[in-house]
Amino acid sequence: MMATEESRIRRLAAAAVLAPAALYLAWAGTYFGRFGYPAPAVQDEFSYLLAGDTFAQGRLANPAPAFPEFFETIHVLVEPAYASIYPPAQGLWLALGQTVFGHPWWGVVLSTAMFVLATGWAALGWMGPGWAFGAGVTALSYGIGTYWSTSYWGGSVAALGGAIVLGAAGRLRRRWQEAGSGGALPRWGLAGVWSLGCTLAVLARPYEGGVLAVLTAGYLARRLAGSTLRPDEKKREWLGCLAAAAVPAAAGCLFLMAVN
C-alpha cells in the first residue's frame, strides 16, 4: 500500500510539472501556425540576434569593420570587435534555435518551455504537487502572449537559471534534513545542478545571477553546518559538493572571460 501511494504521488508530481510546459508548447505551435516567426522591432532584439548568429557561426565575436565609425549602432560594439553588448546566455539559446531548428525563435520557445518546466520542478523541492502545478501555471502566464515568447529580448533564460538554483537548493536542504534522521545522503550531483543554474543565471544577468548564487550558497552552507550529520559526514559533503559545483562554475567563468 505504501509503495502504491508513493507511486501515485510521483505520477501527480510528474503531471504537475509536465502539464504547464505542454500547454506552453501547444500555445507556441498555435502562435506559429497563425502568425509565423515574430519580427524583431527594437534595438535590443537586433543585438541579441547578432549574438545568436555569431555563436551559430562558431565565433565568439566578429572582426571589426574597416571603418567602424560608420557602423555604430545602439547596443552593438564595433570596436575592438563587432558584437552584441549583452551577456551571452540569450544569444546562446538563439544560436541553438538557429542551428538545430532552423530559426532563432525556436531557441526562445525552448528556453521558455524549459523555464515553465523548471519552475514546477523547483517548487517540488519545497512543496507538494498541487503547489508545484500552481507555480508552473504562474510561469506559464509569463510565456503566453508576452514579449518573453513573442520577441527576442529574453527573460526566460535568466528565469530558467533561477528556477534550477532554487530547485536544487530545496532538494539539498531536504535531503540533508532526512539524512540527519537516518535517511540516505543526497547525491553530490545536486550541487552540480545548483552550480549549473547559477552559471546560467550569471551568463544571462551577471549582477542578479551573482546575488542569487551568493545568497543560496550561504543558505546551503548554513543548512549543512547546522545539520545533525556526523562531523565526518559533513566534511565528506563539503568536499563532494564543492567538487561537483566547481565544474559548471569553472566552465561558465572561462566562457565569460573568452566572450569578454
PDB file of C-alpha atoms in Angstrom:
ATOM      1  CA  MET A   1       0.000   0.000   0.000  1.00  0.00           C
ATOM      2  CA  MET A   2       2.803   2.406   0.853  1.00  0.00           C
ATOM      3  CA  ALA A   3       4.547   1.716  -2.476  1.00  0.00           C
ATOM      4  CA  THR A   4       1.261   2.325  -4.298  1.00  0.00           C
ATOM      5  CA  GLU A   5       0.802   5.666  -2.520  1.00  0.00           C
ATOM      6  CA  GLU A   6       4.347   6.725  -3.338  1.00  0.00           C
ATOM      7  CA  SER A   7       3.797   5.788  -6.975  1.00  0.00           C
ATOM      8  CA  ARG A   8       0.607   7.854  -7.081  1.00  0.00           C
ATOM      9  CA  ILE A   9       2.401  10.869  -5.607  1.00  0.00           C
ATOM     10  CA  ARG A  10       5.174  10.525  -8.177  1.00  0.00           C
ATOM     11  CA  ARG A  11       2.633  10.462 -11.004  1.00  0.00           C
ATOM     12  CA  LEU A  12       0.917  13.551  -9.617  1.00  0.00           C
ATOM     13  CA  ALA A  13       4.253  15.313  -9.300  1.00  0.00           C
ATOM     14  CA  ALA A  14       5.207  14.431 -12.873  1.00  0.00           C
ATOM     15  CA  ALA A  15       1.855  15.655 -14.183  1.00  0.00           C
ATOM     16  CA  ALA A  16       2.111  18.870 -12.173  1.00  0.00           C
ATOM     17  CA  VAL A  17       5.491  19.644 -13.743  1.00  0.00           C
ATOM     18  CA  LEU A  18       4.816  18.478 -17.305  1.00  0.00           C
ATOM     19  CA  ALA A  19       1.279  19.816 -17.878  1.00  0.00           C
ATOM     20  CA  PRO A  20       2.075  23.576 -17.860  1.00  0.00           C
ATOM     21  CA  ALA A  21       5.082  23.048 -20.143  1.00  0.00           C
ATOM     22  CA  ALA A  22       2.948  21.004 -22.542  1.00  0.00           C
ATOM     23  CA  LEU A  23       0.316  23.760 -22.563  1.00  0.00           C
ATOM     24  CA  TYR A  24       3.001  26.307 -23.401  1.00  0.00           C
ATOM     25  CA  LEU A  25       4.302  24.224 -26.316  1.00  0.00           C
ATOM     26  CA  ALA A  26       0.734  23.850 -27.611  1.00  0.00           C
ATOM     27  CA  TRP A  27       0.315  27.628 -27.464  1.00  0.00           C
ATOM     28  CA  ALA A  28       3.659  28.187 -29.227  1.00  0.00           C
ATOM     29  CA  GLY A  29       2.641  25.839 -32.025  1.00  0.00           C
ATOM     30  CA  THR A  30      -0.695  27.629 -32.407  1.00  0.00           C
ATOM     31  CA  TYR A  31       1.008  31.032 -32.405  1.00  0.00           C
ATOM     32  CA  PHE A  32       3.464  29.930 -35.105  1.00  0.00           C
ATOM     33  CA  GLY A  33       0.669  28.471 -37.201  1.00  0.00           C
ATOM     34  CA  ARG A  34      -1.239  31.765 -37.148  1.00  0.00           C
ATOM     35  CA  PHE A  35       1.496  34.403 -37.207  1.00  0.00           C
ATOM     36  CA  GLY A  36       4.737  32.718 -38.208  1.00  0.00           C
ATOM     37  CA  TYR A  37       8.011  33.918 -36.767  1.00  0.00           C
ATOM     38  CA  PRO A  38       7.825  37.172 -34.772  1.00  0.00           C
ATOM     39  CA  ALA A  39       9.677  40.065 -36.409  1.00  0.00           C
ATOM     40  CA  PRO A  40      12.267  41.938 -34.302  1.00  0.00           C
ATOM     41  CA  ALA A  41      11.215  45.516 -33.675  1.00  0.00           C
ATOM     42  CA  VAL A  42      13.549  47.165 -31.150  1.00  0.00           C
ATOM     43  CA  GLN A  43      17.321  47.640 -30.884  1.00  0.00           C
ATOM     44  CA  ASP A  44      17.775  45.100 -28.083  1.00  0.00           C
ATOM     45  CA  GLU A  45      16.369  42.307 -30.223  1.00  0.00           C
ATOM     46  CA  PHE A  46      18.724  43.033 -33.111  1.00  0.00           C
ATOM     47  CA  SER A  47      21.655  42.985 -30.704  1.00  0.00           C
ATOM     48  CA  TYR A  48      20.608  39.609 -29.286  1.00  0.00           C
ATOM     49  CA  LEU A  49      20.069  38.238 -32.793  1.00  0.00           C
ATOM     50  CA  LEU A  50      23.569  39.374 -33.724  1.00  0.00           C
ATOM     51  CA  ALA A  51      24.906  37.419 -30.733  1.00  0.00           C
ATOM     52  CA  GLY A  52      22.867  34.370 -31.717  1.00  0.00           C
ATOM     53  CA  ASP A  53      24.075  34.449 -35.308  1.00  0.00           C
ATOM     54  CA  THR A  54      27.677  34.964 -34.182  1.00  0.00           C
ATOM     55  CA  PHE A  55      27.574  31.928 -31.885  1.00  0.00           C
ATOM     56  CA  ALA A  56      25.759  29.890 -34.536  1.00  0.00           C
ATOM     57  CA  GLN A  57      28.662  30.564 -36.913  1.00  0.00           C
ATOM     58  CA  GLY A  58      31.087  29.184 -34.309  1.00  0.00           C
ATOM     59  CA  ARG A  59      32.536  32.574 -33.374  1.00  0.00           C
ATOM     60  CA  LEU A  60      32.639  34.467 -30.086  1.00  0.00           C
ATOM     61  CA  ALA A  61      32.764  37.841 -31.881  1.00  0.00           C
ATOM     62  CA  ASN A  62      33.107  39.227 -35.394  1.00  0.00           C
ATOM     63  CA  PRO A  63      36.017  41.228 -36.823  1.00  0.00           C
ATOM     64  CA  ALA A  64      35.663  44.973 -36.504  1.00  0.00           C
ATOM     65  CA  PRO A  65      34.608  46.685 -39.773  1.00  0.00           C
ATOM     66  CA  ALA A  66      37.233  48.615 -41.692  1.00  0.00           C
ATOM     67  CA  PHE A  67      35.602  51.966 -40.836  1.00  0.00           C
ATOM     68  CA  PRO A  68      33.824  51.309 -37.503  1.00  0.00           C
ATOM     69  CA  GLU A  69      32.645  54.892 -37.035  1.00  0.00           C
ATOM     70  CA  PHE A  70      30.254  54.419 -39.961  1.00  0.00           C
ATOM     71  CA  PHE A  71      28.763  51.240 -38.467  1.00  0.00           C
ATOM     72  CA  GLU A  72      27.996  52.493 -34.965  1.00  0.00           C
ATOM     73  CA  THR A  73      24.544  51.473 -33.740  1.00  0.00           C
ATOM     74  CA  ILE A  74      22.671  51.043 -30.480  1.00  0.00           C
ATOM     75  CA  HIS A  75      23.546  48.099 -28.178  1.00  0.00           C
ATOM     76  CA  VAL A  76      26.270  46.798 -30.528  1.00  0.00           C
ATOM     77  CA  LEU A  77      30.041  47.102 -30.185  1.00  0.00           C
ATOM     78  CA  VAL A  78      32.056  47.899 -33.312  1.00  0.00           C
ATOM     79  CA  GLU A  79      35.481  48.130 -31.660  1.00  0.00           C
ATOM     80  CA  PRO A  80      37.626  46.160 -30.890  1.00  0.00           C
ATOM     81  CA  ALA A  81      35.178  43.601 -32.349  1.00  0.00           C
ATOM     82  CA  TYR A  82      31.717  43.630 -33.873  1.00  0.00           C
ATOM     83  CA  ALA A  83      29.490  42.019 -31.232  1.00  0.00           C
ATOM     84  CA  SER A  84      26.454  42.426 -29.000  1.00  0.00           C
ATOM     85  CA  ILE A  85      26.954  44.335 -25.759  1.00  0.00           C
ATOM     86  CA  TYR A  86      24.731  41.932 -23.806  1.00  0.00           C
ATOM     87  CA  PRO A  87      25.653  38.893 -21.675  1.00  0.00           C
ATOM     88  CA  PRO A  88      25.871  35.747 -23.793  1.00  0.00           C
ATOM     89  CA  ALA A  89      23.175  33.396 -22.452  1.00  0.00           C
ATOM     90  CA  GLN A  90      20.283  34.654 -24.582  1.00  0.00           C
ATOM     91  CA  GLY A  91      22.473  34.605 -27.672  1.00  0.00           C
ATOM     92  CA  LEU A  92      23.457  31.004 -26.973  1.00  0.00           C
ATOM     93  CA  TRP A  93      19.810  29.904 -26.887  1.00  0.00           C
ATOM     94  CA  LEU A  94      19.074  31.837 -30.087  1.00  0.00           C
ATOM     95  CA  ALA A  95      22.068  30.121 -31.676  1.00  0.00           C
ATOM     96  CA  LEU A  96      20.686  26.767 -30.552  1.00  0.00           C
ATOM     97  CA  GLY A  97      17.357  27.528 -32.217  1.00  0.00           C
ATOM     98  CA  GLN A  98      19.048  28.714 -35.403  1.00  0.00           C
ATOM     99  CA  THR A  99      21.469  25.804 -35.629  1.00  0.00           C
ATOM    100  CA  VAL A 100      19.245  22.902 -34.588  1.00  0.00           C
ATOM    101  CA  PHE A 101      15.748  24.018 -35.626  1.00  0.00           C
ATOM    102  CA  GLY A 102      16.474  26.491 -38.427  1.00  0.00           C
ATOM    103  CA  HIS A 103      15.364  29.742 -36.770  1.00  0.00           C
ATOM    104  CA  PRO A 104      16.404  31.584 -33.578  1.00  0.00           C
ATOM    105  CA  TRP A 105      12.808  31.885 -32.375  1.00  0.00           C
ATOM    106  CA  TRP A 106      12.778  28.196 -31.571  1.00  0.00           C
ATOM    107  CA  GLY A 107      15.516  28.932 -29.051  1.00  0.00           C
ATOM    108  CA  VAL A 108      13.094  31.369 -27.409  1.00  0.00           C
ATOM    109  CA  VAL A 109      10.367  28.702 -27.368  1.00  0.00           C
ATOM    110  CA  LEU A 110      12.686  26.037 -25.980  1.00  0.00           C
ATOM    111  CA  SER A 111      14.078  28.271 -23.222  1.00  0.00           C
ATOM    112  CA  THR A 112      10.561  29.342 -22.181  1.00  0.00           C
ATOM    113  CA  ALA A 113       9.283  25.753 -22.142  1.00  0.00           C
ATOM    114  CA  MET A 114      12.285  24.772 -20.030  1.00  0.00           C
ATOM    115  CA  PHE A 115      11.592  27.708 -17.697  1.00  0.00           C
ATOM    116  CA  VAL A 116       7.974  26.617 -17.182  1.00  0.00           C
ATOM    117  CA  LEU A 117       9.097  23.019 -16.609  1.00  0.00           C
ATOM    118  CA  ALA A 118      11.902  24.027 -14.233  1.00  0.00           C
ATOM    119  CA  THR A 119       9.582  26.257 -12.190  1.00  0.00           C
ATOM    120  CA  GLY A 120       7.316  23.331 -11.372  1.00  0.00           C
ATOM    121  CA  TRP A 121      10.353  21.149 -10.670  1.00  0.00           C
ATOM    122  CA  ALA A 122      11.780  23.826  -8.359  1.00  0.00           C
ATOM    123  CA  ALA A 123       8.521  24.100  -6.430  1.00  0.00           C
ATOM    124  CA  LEU A 124       8.543  20.322  -5.871  1.00  0.00           C
ATOM    125  CA  GLY A 125      11.794  20.765  -3.964  1.00  0.00           C
ATOM    126  CA  TRP A 126       9.956  22.811  -1.351  1.00  0.00           C
ATOM    127  CA  MET A 127       6.247  21.967  -1.631  1.00  0.00           C
ATOM    128  CA  GLY A 128       3.782  19.344  -2.845  1.00  0.00           C
ATOM    129  CA  PRO A 129       2.439  18.606  -6.348  1.00  0.00           C
ATOM    130  CA  GLY A 130      -0.523  20.972  -6.028  1.00  0.00           C
ATOM    131  CA  TRP A 131       1.695  23.951  -5.287  1.00  0.00           C
ATOM    132  CA  ALA A 132       4.126  22.840  -7.996  1.00  0.00           C
ATOM    133  CA  PHE A 133       1.302  22.899 -10.543  1.00  0.00           C
ATOM    134  CA  GLY A 134       0.351  26.389  -9.380  1.00  0.00           C
ATOM    135  CA  ALA A 135       3.954  27.535  -9.757  1.00  0.00           C
ATOM    136  CA  GLY A 136       4.098  26.070 -13.269  1.00  0.00           C
ATOM    137  CA  VAL A 137       0.872  27.821 -14.255  1.00  0.00           C
ATOM    138  CA  THR A 138       2.253  31.099 -12.886  1.00  0.00           C
ATOM    139  CA  ALA A 139       5.372  30.637 -15.010  1.00  0.00           C
ATOM    140  CA  LEU A 140       3.133  29.773 -17.957  1.00  0.00           C
ATOM    141  CA  SER A 141       1.464  33.180 -17.646  1.00  0.00           C
ATOM    142  CA  TYR A 142       4.834  34.818 -18.296  1.00  0.00           C
ATOM    143  CA  GLY A 143       5.277  32.911 -21.535  1.00  0.00           C
ATOM    144  CA  ILE A 144       1.886  33.019 -23.224  1.00  0.00           C
ATOM    145  CA  GLY A 145       1.403  36.129 -25.325  1.00  0.00           C
ATOM    146  CA  THR A 146       4.171  38.171 -23.674  1.00  0.00           C
ATOM    147  CA  TYR A 147       7.434  39.519 -25.049  1.00  0.00           C
ATOM    148  CA  TRP A 148       9.195  36.601 -23.356  1.00  0.00           C
ATOM    149  CA  SER A 149       7.819  34.491 -26.224  1.00  0.00           C
ATOM    150  CA  THR A 150       6.943  36.937 -28.993  1.00  0.00           C
ATOM    151  CA  SER A 151      10.286  38.768 -29.166  1.00  0.00           C
ATOM    152  CA  TYR A 152      13.992  38.029 -28.909  1.00  0.00           C
ATOM    153  CA  TRP A 153      14.660  40.059 -25.739  1.00  0.00           C
ATOM    154  CA  GLY A 154      14.762  37.100 -23.443  1.00  0.00           C
ATOM    155  CA  GLY A 155      13.656  36.759 -19.846  1.00  0.00           C
ATOM    156  CA  SER A 156      13.099  33.023 -19.827  1.00  0.00           C
ATOM    157  CA  VAL A 157      16.808  32.142 -19.825  1.00  0.00           C
ATOM    158  CA  ALA A 158      17.589  34.043 -16.629  1.00  0.00           C
ATOM    159  CA  ALA A 159      14.392  32.752 -15.023  1.00  0.00           C
ATOM    160  CA  LEU A 160      15.328  29.193 -16.022  1.00  0.00           C
ATOM    161  CA  GLY A 161      18.673  29.560 -14.275  1.00  0.00           C
ATOM    162  CA  GLY A 162      16.991  30.885 -11.138  1.00  0.00           C
ATOM    163  CA  ALA A 163      14.467  28.035 -11.096  1.00  0.00           C
ATOM    164  CA  ILE A 164      17.247  25.442 -11.371  1.00  0.00           C
ATOM    165  CA  VAL A 165      19.121  27.107  -8.498  1.00  0.00           C
ATOM    166  CA  LEU A 166      16.101  27.145  -6.198  1.00  0.00           C
ATOM    167  CA  GLY A 167      15.019  23.610  -7.092  1.00  0.00           C
ATOM    168  CA  ALA A 168      18.449  22.127  -6.402  1.00  0.00           C
ATOM    169  CA  ALA A 169      18.799  24.123  -3.166  1.00  0.00           C
ATOM    170  CA  GLY A 170      15.440  22.867  -1.898  1.00  0.00           C
ATOM    171  CA  ARG A 171      16.348  19.252  -2.609  1.00  0.00           C
ATOM    172  CA  LEU A 172      19.758  19.538  -0.940  1.00  0.00           C
ATOM    173  CA  ARG A 173      18.159  21.091   2.143  1.00  0.00           C
ATOM    174  CA  ARG A 174      15.516  18.375   2.366  1.00  0.00           C
ATOM    175  CA  ARG A 175      17.924  15.504   1.857  1.00  0.00           C
ATOM    176  CA  TRP A 176      20.383  16.800   4.434  1.00  0.00           C
ATOM    177  CA  GLN A 177      17.481  17.013   6.851  1.00  0.00           C
ATOM    178  CA  GLU A 178      16.348  13.477   6.020  1.00  0.00           C
ATOM    179  CA  ALA A 179      19.929  12.169   6.250  1.00  0.00           C
ATOM    180  CA  GLY A 180      20.208  13.589   9.736  1.00  0.00           C
ATOM    181  CA  SER A 181      17.171  11.490  10.639  1.00  0.00           C
ATOM    182  CA  GLY A 182      18.719   8.309   9.283  1.00  0.00           C
ATOM    183  CA  GLY A 183      17.910   8.732   5.594  1.00  0.00           C
ATOM    184  CA  ALA A 184      20.307   8.494   2.650  1.00  0.00           C
ATOM    185  CA  LEU A 185      22.717  11.335   1.963  1.00  0.00           C
ATOM    186  CA  PRO A 186      21.966  13.381  -1.167  1.00  0.00           C
ATOM    187  CA  ARG A 187      23.789  12.753  -4.408  1.00  0.00           C
ATOM    188  CA  TRP A 188      26.516  15.287  -4.969  1.00  0.00           C
ATOM    189  CA  GLY A 189      25.170  15.761  -8.479  1.00  0.00           C
ATOM    190  CA  LEU A 190      22.560  18.093  -6.978  1.00  0.00           C
ATOM    191  CA  ALA A 191      25.368  20.502  -6.118  1.00  0.00           C
ATOM    192  CA  GLY A 192      26.426  20.337  -9.754  1.00  0.00           C
ATOM    193  CA  VAL A 193      22.851  21.090 -10.842  1.00  0.00           C
ATOM    194  CA  TRP A 194      22.773  24.050  -8.447  1.00  0.00           C
ATOM    195  CA  SER A 195      26.052  25.319  -9.896  1.00  0.00           C
ATOM    196  CA  LEU A 196      24.754  24.859 -13.444  1.00  0.00           C
ATOM    197  CA  GLY A 197      21.734  27.009 -12.596  1.00  0.00           C
ATOM    198  CA  CYS A 198      23.971  29.663 -11.051  1.00  0.00           C
ATOM    199  CA  THR A 199      26.164  29.654 -14.146  1.00  0.00           C
ATOM    200  CA  LEU A 200      23.194  30.065 -16.476  1.00  0.00           C
ATOM    201  CA  ALA A 201      21.756  32.877 -14.344  1.00  0.00           C
ATOM    202  CA  VAL A 202      25.100  34.712 -14.280  1.00  0.00           C
ATOM    203  CA  LEU A 203      25.578  34.318 -18.042  1.00  0.00           C
ATOM    204  CA  ALA A 204      22.112  35.834 -18.535  1.00  0.00           C
ATOM    205  CA  ARG A 205      22.100  38.508 -15.806  1.00  0.00           C
ATOM    206  CA  PRO A 206      25.548  38.828 -14.182  1.00  0.00           C
ATOM    207  CA  TYR A 207      24.567  41.025 -11.222  1.00  0.00           C
ATOM    208  CA  GLU A 208      21.255  39.379 -10.327  1.00  0.00           C
ATOM    209  CA  GLY A 209      22.609  35.901 -11.012  1.00  0.00           C
ATOM    210  CA  GLY A 210      25.655  36.577  -8.851  1.00  0.00           C
ATOM    211  CA  VAL A 211      23.488  37.782  -5.964  1.00  0.00           C
ATOM    212  CA  LEU A 212      21.286  34.679  -6.225  1.00  0.00           C
ATOM    213  CA  ALA A 213      24.331  32.404  -6.286  1.00  0.00           C
ATOM    214  CA  VAL A 214      25.871  34.039  -3.202  1.00  0.00           C
ATOM    215  CA  LEU A 215      22.623  34.035  -1.217  1.00  0.00           C
ATOM    216  CA  THR A 216      21.775  30.409  -1.951  1.00  0.00           C
ATOM    217  CA  ALA A 217      25.375  29.314  -1.314  1.00  0.00           C
ATOM    218  CA  GLY A 218      25.233  30.979   2.105  1.00  0.00           C
ATOM    219  CA  TYR A 219      21.883  29.373   2.838  1.00  0.00           C
ATOM    220  CA  LEU A 220      23.106  25.905   1.862  1.00  0.00           C
ATOM    221  CA  ALA A 221      26.314  26.291   3.850  1.00  0.00           C
ATOM    222  CA  ARG A 222      24.305  27.254   6.917  1.00  0.00           C
ATOM    223  CA  ARG A 223      21.918  24.333   6.476  1.00  0.00           C
ATOM    224  CA  LEU A 224      24.753  21.838   6.123  1.00  0.00           C
ATOM    225  CA  ALA A 225      26.683  23.264   9.055  1.00  0.00           C
ATOM    226  CA  GLY A 226      23.570  23.151  11.243  1.00  0.00           C
ATOM    227  CA  SER A 227      22.506  19.646  10.222  1.00  0.00           C
ATOM    228  CA  THR A 228      22.695  16.665  12.557  1.00  0.00           C
ATOM    229  CA  LEU A 229      25.161  14.790  10.349  1.00  0.00           C
ATOM    230  CA  ARG A 230      28.316  13.463  11.961  1.00  0.00           C
ATOM    231  CA  PRO A 231      31.467  15.584  11.528  1.00  0.00           C
ATOM    232  CA  ASP A 232      33.000  13.108   9.073  1.00  0.00           C
ATOM    233  CA  GLU A 233      29.772  13.092   7.018  1.00  0.00           C
ATOM    234  CA  LYS A 234      29.717  16.890   6.945  1.00  0.00           C
ATOM    235  CA  LYS A 235      33.312  17.007   5.765  1.00  0.00           C
ATOM    236  CA  ARG A 236      32.585  14.497   3.029  1.00  0.00           C
ATOM    237  CA  GLU A 237      29.554  16.502   1.962  1.00  0.00           C
ATOM    238  CA  TRP A 238      31.509  19.765   1.871  1.00  0.00           C
ATOM    239  CA  LEU A 239      34.223  18.278  -0.329  1.00  0.00           C
ATOM    240  CA  GLY A 240      31.845  16.375  -2.601  1.00  0.00           C
ATOM    241  CA  CYS A 241      29.524  19.334  -3.149  1.00  0.00           C
ATOM    242  CA  LEU A 242      32.401  21.724  -3.809  1.00  0.00           C
ATOM    243  CA  ALA A 243      33.916  19.337  -6.349  1.00  0.00           C
ATOM    244  CA  ALA A 244      30.587  18.847  -8.134  1.00  0.00           C
ATOM    245  CA  ALA A 245      29.864  22.590  -8.184  1.00  0.00           C
ATOM    246  CA  ALA A 246      33.334  23.512  -9.426  1.00  0.00           C
ATOM    247  CA  VAL A 247      32.948  22.048 -12.927  1.00  0.00           C
ATOM    248  CA  PRO A 248      29.962  24.118 -14.219  1.00  0.00           C
ATOM    249  CA  ALA A 249      31.229  27.216 -12.409  1.00  0.00           C
ATOM    250  CA  ALA A 250      34.705  26.946 -13.937  1.00  0.00           C
ATOM    251  CA  ALA A 251      33.303  26.318 -17.421  1.00  0.00           C
ATOM    252  CA  GLY A 252      30.994  29.326 -17.120  1.00  0.00           C
ATOM    253  CA  CYS A 253      33.789  31.616 -15.888  1.00  0.00           C
ATOM    254  CA  LEU A 254      36.114  30.550 -18.708  1.00  0.00           C
ATOM    255  CA  PHE A 255      33.401  31.115 -21.325  1.00  0.00           C
ATOM    256  CA  LEU A 256      32.503  34.520 -19.891  1.00  0.00           C
ATOM    257  CA  MET A 257      36.160  35.592 -19.925  1.00  0.00           C
ATOM    258  CA  ALA A 258      36.524  34.352 -23.523  1.00  0.00           C
ATOM    259  CA  VAL A 259      33.475  36.309 -24.670  1.00  0.00           C
ATOM    260  CA  ASN A 260      34.570  39.478 -22.921  1.00  0.00           C
TER     261      ASN A 260
END
